[in-house]
XYZ file of C-alpha atoms in Angstrom:
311
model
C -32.699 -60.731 -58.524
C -34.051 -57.092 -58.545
C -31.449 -55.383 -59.325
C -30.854 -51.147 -58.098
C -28.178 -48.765 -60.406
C -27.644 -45.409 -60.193
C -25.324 -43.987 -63.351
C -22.116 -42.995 -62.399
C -20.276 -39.882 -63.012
C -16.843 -39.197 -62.911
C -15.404 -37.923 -59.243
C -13.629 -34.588 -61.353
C -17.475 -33.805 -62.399
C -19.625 -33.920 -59.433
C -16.211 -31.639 -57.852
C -17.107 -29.324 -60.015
C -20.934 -29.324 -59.387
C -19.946 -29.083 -55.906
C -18.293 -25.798 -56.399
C -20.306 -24.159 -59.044
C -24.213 -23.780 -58.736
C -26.275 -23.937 -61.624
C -30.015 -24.238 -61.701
C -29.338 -28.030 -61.685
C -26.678 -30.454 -59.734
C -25.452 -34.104 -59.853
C -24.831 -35.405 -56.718
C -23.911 -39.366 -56.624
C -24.563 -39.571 -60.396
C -27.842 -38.574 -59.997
C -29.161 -35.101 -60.974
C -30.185 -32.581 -58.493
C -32.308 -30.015 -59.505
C -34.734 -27.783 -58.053
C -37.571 -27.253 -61.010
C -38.990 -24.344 -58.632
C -40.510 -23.647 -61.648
C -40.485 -26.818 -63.548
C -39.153 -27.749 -66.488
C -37.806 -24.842 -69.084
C -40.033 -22.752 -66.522
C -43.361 -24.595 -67.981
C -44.938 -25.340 -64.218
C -44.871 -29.214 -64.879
C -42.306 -32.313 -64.722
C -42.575 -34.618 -67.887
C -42.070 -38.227 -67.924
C -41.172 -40.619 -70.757
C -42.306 -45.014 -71.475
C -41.565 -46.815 -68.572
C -40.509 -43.627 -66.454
C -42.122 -42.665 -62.947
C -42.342 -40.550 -59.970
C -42.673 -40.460 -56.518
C -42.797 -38.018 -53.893
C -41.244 -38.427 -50.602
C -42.579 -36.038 -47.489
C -40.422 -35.587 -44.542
C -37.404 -34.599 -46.618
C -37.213 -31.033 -45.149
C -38.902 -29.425 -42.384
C -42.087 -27.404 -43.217
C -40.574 -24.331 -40.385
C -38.373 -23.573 -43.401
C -40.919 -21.944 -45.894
C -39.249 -18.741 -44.922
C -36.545 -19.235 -46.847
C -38.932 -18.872 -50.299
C -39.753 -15.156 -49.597
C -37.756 -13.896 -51.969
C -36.451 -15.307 -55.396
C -33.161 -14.853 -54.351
C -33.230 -16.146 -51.354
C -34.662 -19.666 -52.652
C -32.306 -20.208 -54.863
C -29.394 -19.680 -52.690
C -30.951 -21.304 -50.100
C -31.940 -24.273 -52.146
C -28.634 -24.739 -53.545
C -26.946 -24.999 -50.555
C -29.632 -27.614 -49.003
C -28.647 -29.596 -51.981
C -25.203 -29.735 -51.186
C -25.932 -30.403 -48.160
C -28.720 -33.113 -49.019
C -27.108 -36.480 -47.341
C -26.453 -34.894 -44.086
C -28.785 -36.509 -40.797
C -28.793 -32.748 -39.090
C -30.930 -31.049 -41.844
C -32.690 -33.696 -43.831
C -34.161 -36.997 -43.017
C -33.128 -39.801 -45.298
C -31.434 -38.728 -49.202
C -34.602 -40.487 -51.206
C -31.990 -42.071 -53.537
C -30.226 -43.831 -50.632
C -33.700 -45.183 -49.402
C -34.264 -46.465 -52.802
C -30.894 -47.979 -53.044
C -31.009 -49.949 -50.030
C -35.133 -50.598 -50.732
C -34.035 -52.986 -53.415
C -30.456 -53.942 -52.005
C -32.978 -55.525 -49.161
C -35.298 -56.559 -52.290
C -32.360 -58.571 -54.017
C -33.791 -62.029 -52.413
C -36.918 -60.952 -53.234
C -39.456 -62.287 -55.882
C -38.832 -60.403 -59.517
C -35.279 -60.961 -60.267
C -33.487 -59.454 -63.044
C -35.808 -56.260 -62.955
C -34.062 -53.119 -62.733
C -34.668 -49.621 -61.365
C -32.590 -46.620 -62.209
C -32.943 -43.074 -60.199
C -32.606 -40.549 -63.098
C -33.319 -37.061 -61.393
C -34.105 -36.048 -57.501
C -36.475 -32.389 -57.209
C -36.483 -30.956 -53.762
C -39.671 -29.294 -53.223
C -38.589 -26.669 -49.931
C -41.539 -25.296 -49.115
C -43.649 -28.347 -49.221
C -40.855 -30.284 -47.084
C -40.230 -33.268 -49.776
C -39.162 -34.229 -52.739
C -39.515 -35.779 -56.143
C -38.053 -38.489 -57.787
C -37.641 -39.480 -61.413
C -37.034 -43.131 -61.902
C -37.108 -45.811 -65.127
C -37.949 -48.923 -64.692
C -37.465 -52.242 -67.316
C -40.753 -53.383 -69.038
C -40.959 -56.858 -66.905
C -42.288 -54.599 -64.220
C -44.284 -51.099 -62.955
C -44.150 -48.133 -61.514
C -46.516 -49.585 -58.821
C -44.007 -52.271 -58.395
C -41.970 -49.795 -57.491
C -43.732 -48.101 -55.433
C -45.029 -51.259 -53.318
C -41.318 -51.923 -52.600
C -40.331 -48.006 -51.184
C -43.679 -48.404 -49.500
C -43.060 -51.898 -47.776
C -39.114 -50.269 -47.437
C -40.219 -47.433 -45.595
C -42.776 -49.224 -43.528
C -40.303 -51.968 -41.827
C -37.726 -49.126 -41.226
C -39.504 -45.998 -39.648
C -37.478 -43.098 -40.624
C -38.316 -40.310 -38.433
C -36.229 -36.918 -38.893
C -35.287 -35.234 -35.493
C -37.261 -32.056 -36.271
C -40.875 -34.248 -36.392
C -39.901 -37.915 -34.239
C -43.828 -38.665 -34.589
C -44.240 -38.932 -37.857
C -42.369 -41.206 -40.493
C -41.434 -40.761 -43.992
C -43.477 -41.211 -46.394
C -43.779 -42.322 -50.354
C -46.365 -42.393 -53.032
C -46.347 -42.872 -56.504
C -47.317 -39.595 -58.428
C -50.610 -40.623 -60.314
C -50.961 -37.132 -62.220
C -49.299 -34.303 -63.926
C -47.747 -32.753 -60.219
C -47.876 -28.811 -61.109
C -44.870 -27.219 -59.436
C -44.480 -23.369 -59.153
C -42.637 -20.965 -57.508
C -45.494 -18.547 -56.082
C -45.614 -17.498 -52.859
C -48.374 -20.197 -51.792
C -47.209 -22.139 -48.432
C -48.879 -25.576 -47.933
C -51.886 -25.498 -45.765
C -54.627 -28.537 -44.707
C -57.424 -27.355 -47.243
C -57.290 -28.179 -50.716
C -59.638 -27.317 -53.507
C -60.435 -30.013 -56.029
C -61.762 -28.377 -59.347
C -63.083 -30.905 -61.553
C -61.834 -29.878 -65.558
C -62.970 -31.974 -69.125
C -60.206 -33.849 -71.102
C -61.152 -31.638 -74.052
C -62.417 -28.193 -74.792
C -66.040 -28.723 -75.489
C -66.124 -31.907 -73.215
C -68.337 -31.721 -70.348
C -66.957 -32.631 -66.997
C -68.361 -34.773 -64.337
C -68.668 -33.917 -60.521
C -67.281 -35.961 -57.984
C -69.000 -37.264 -55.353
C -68.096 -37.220 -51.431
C -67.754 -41.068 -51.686
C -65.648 -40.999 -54.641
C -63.520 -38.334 -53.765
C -63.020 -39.863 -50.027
C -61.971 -43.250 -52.319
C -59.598 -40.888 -54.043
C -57.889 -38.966 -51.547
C -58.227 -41.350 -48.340
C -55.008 -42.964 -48.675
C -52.707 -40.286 -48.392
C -54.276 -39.336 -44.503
C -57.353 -39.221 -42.521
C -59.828 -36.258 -43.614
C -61.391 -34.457 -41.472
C -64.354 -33.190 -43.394
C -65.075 -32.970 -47.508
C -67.255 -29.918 -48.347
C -69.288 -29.796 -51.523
C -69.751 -26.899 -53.815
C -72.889 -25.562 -52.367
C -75.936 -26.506 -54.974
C -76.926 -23.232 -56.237
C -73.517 -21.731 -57.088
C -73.021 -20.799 -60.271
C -68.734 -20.706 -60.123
C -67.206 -22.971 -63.144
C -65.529 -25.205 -63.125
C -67.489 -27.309 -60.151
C -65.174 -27.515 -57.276
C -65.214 -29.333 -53.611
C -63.091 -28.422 -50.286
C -61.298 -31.474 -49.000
C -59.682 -31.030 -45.065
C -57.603 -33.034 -43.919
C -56.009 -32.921 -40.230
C -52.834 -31.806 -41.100
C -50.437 -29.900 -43.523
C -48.097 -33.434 -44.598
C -51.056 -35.343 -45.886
C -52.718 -32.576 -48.122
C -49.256 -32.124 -49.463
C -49.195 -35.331 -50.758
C -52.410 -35.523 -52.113
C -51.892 -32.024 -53.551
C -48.484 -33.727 -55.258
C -49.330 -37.099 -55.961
C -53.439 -36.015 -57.702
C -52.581 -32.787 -59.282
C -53.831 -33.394 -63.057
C -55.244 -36.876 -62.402
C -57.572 -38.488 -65.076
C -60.624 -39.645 -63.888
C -61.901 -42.248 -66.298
C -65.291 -43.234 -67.463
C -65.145 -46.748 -65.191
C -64.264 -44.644 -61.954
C -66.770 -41.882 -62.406
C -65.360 -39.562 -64.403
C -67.943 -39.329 -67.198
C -68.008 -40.490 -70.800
C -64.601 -38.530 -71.711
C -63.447 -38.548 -68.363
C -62.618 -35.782 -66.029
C -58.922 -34.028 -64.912
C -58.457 -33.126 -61.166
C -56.942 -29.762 -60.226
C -55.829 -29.379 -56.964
C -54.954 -26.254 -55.093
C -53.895 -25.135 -51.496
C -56.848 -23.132 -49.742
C -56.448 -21.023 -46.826
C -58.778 -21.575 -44.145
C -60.674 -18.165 -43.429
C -60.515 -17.466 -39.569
C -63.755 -18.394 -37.637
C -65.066 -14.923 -36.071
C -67.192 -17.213 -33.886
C -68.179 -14.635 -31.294
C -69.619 -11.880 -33.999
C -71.249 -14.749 -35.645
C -72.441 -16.168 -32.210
C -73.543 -12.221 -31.525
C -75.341 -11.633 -34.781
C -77.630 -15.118 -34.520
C -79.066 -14.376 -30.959
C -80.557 -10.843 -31.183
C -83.199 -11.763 -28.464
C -80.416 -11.697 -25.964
C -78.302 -9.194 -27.556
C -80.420 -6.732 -27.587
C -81.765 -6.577 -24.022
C -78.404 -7.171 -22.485
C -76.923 -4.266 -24.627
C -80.047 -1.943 -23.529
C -79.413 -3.156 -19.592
C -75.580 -2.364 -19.956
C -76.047 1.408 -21.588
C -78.412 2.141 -18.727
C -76.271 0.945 -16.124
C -73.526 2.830 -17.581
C -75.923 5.740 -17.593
C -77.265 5.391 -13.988
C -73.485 4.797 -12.792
């Protein structure tokens, strides 16, 4: 049978936690933490052998990137969403508890005797989700795992009450996610710089079709714009759009530091993905529209001043 644990803690402990924020919690044995930051402050989670993550969307609702204006405001803000994480009225579904009852469902299931243990759960606020730190036994993978939460989350649609269109989601985290506390809110833009392995390495530049093949499965994109050929900006970048704000952010979370290797196009050493949000700039259509039709401009501005005059 595949088997789900979670460690336990004593009930006097997670009391405590209850009571007394710190910059981490453990809630159901599990630790809580929110890594605004990462960890010791470094910008990055770090995994271990037979360790994964995955990143959940639909775990908070986007409307509350507010609450990150301020340092001190996050914090206390995040702490008490924590506390607060298993309640239906502000969050969707507690990841651990879908992964619980994912393989409590998976316990007939091919791959008995395979384990899964949830070691740490990172709220991300202002990009509405969450990640997850599991271990898994070597008789299986982190795709395993992430094939079950998948198939899991796909047979029961678990919609929170703030966005009853769209499900929640979960991929497996296939690079080195960089999380940070700057003021940068998600947005449907992101820019893909393409970095070497090494310094001295040279790095290779994606193509449309390989980055579509890339970034395609975490939601339909709306356009992918090349660096144009004669820039000169390094490191070689492209512009991938997608439709909306959920899918970018995992891409952004689930790509961030991603190896490209030699057999997938990423050059003899390989190439590393950087990912970052992009703001849209604001289309001034009408001065643009203005400013490319002078021939009509022109004569319709002269006509106007002399009626003006005239009048």
């Amino acid at each position: 049978m595949r088997n789900f644990r979670a460690p336990w803690r004593p009930p006097a402990l997670l009391a405590s936690s209850r009571t007394v924020w710190r910059p981490w919690q453990r809630l159901h044995g599990v630790r809580y933490a929110t890594l605004e930051a990462g960890e010791n402050d470094a910008g990055h989670i770090s995994t271990k052998p037979n360790e994964g993550i995955l990143f959940f969307d639909n775990v908070f609702p986007l409307k509350l990137q507010w609450l990150v204006t301020t340092p001190w405001q996050a914090e206390k803000s995040l702490a008490e969403l924590t506390n607060r994480f298993n309640r239906p009225s502000l969050v969707a579904a507690d990841p651990l508890k879908i992964m619980q009852r994912a393989y409590q469902k998976a316990q007939t299931g091919p791959g008995s005797g395979q384990s899964t243990t949830v070691t740490e759960v990172l709220p991300r606020l202002k990009e509405g989700g969450a990640f997850v730190k599991f271990t898994y036994e070597a008789e299986t993978s982190a795709k395993d795992v992430e094939k079950q939460i998948k198939a899991y989350l796909k047979e029961n649609q678990i919609k929170p009450w703030w966005n009853p269109l769209q499900r929640m989601r979960a991929n497996l985290v296939r690079g080195k996610p960089w999380v940070e506390d700057l003021y940068r809110l998600p947005s449907s833009r992101l820019k893909v710089e393409f970095l070497p392995t090494a310094p001295g390495a040279e790095a290779a530049e994606m193509s449309q079709e390989q980055l579509f093949s890339f970034f395609r499965q975490y939601g339909k994109l709306a356009d992918i714009v090349p660096q144009p050929p004669d820039s000169k900006i390094l490191p070689k970048f492209a512009y991938l759009d997608y439709f909306s704000v959920k899918p970018a952010v995992m891409a952004k979370n689930c790509m961030h530091g991603f190896t490209v290797s030699e057999a997938e196009g990423g050059g003899n050493l390989g190439t590393v993905l950087r990912l970052t949000y992009e703001r849209k700039a604001k289309a001034h259509w009408i001065r643009d529209w203005l400013s490319s039709h002078p021939r009509i401009v022109i004569p319709a501005a002269i006509a106007l001043g002399t009626g003006i005059t005239v009048a």
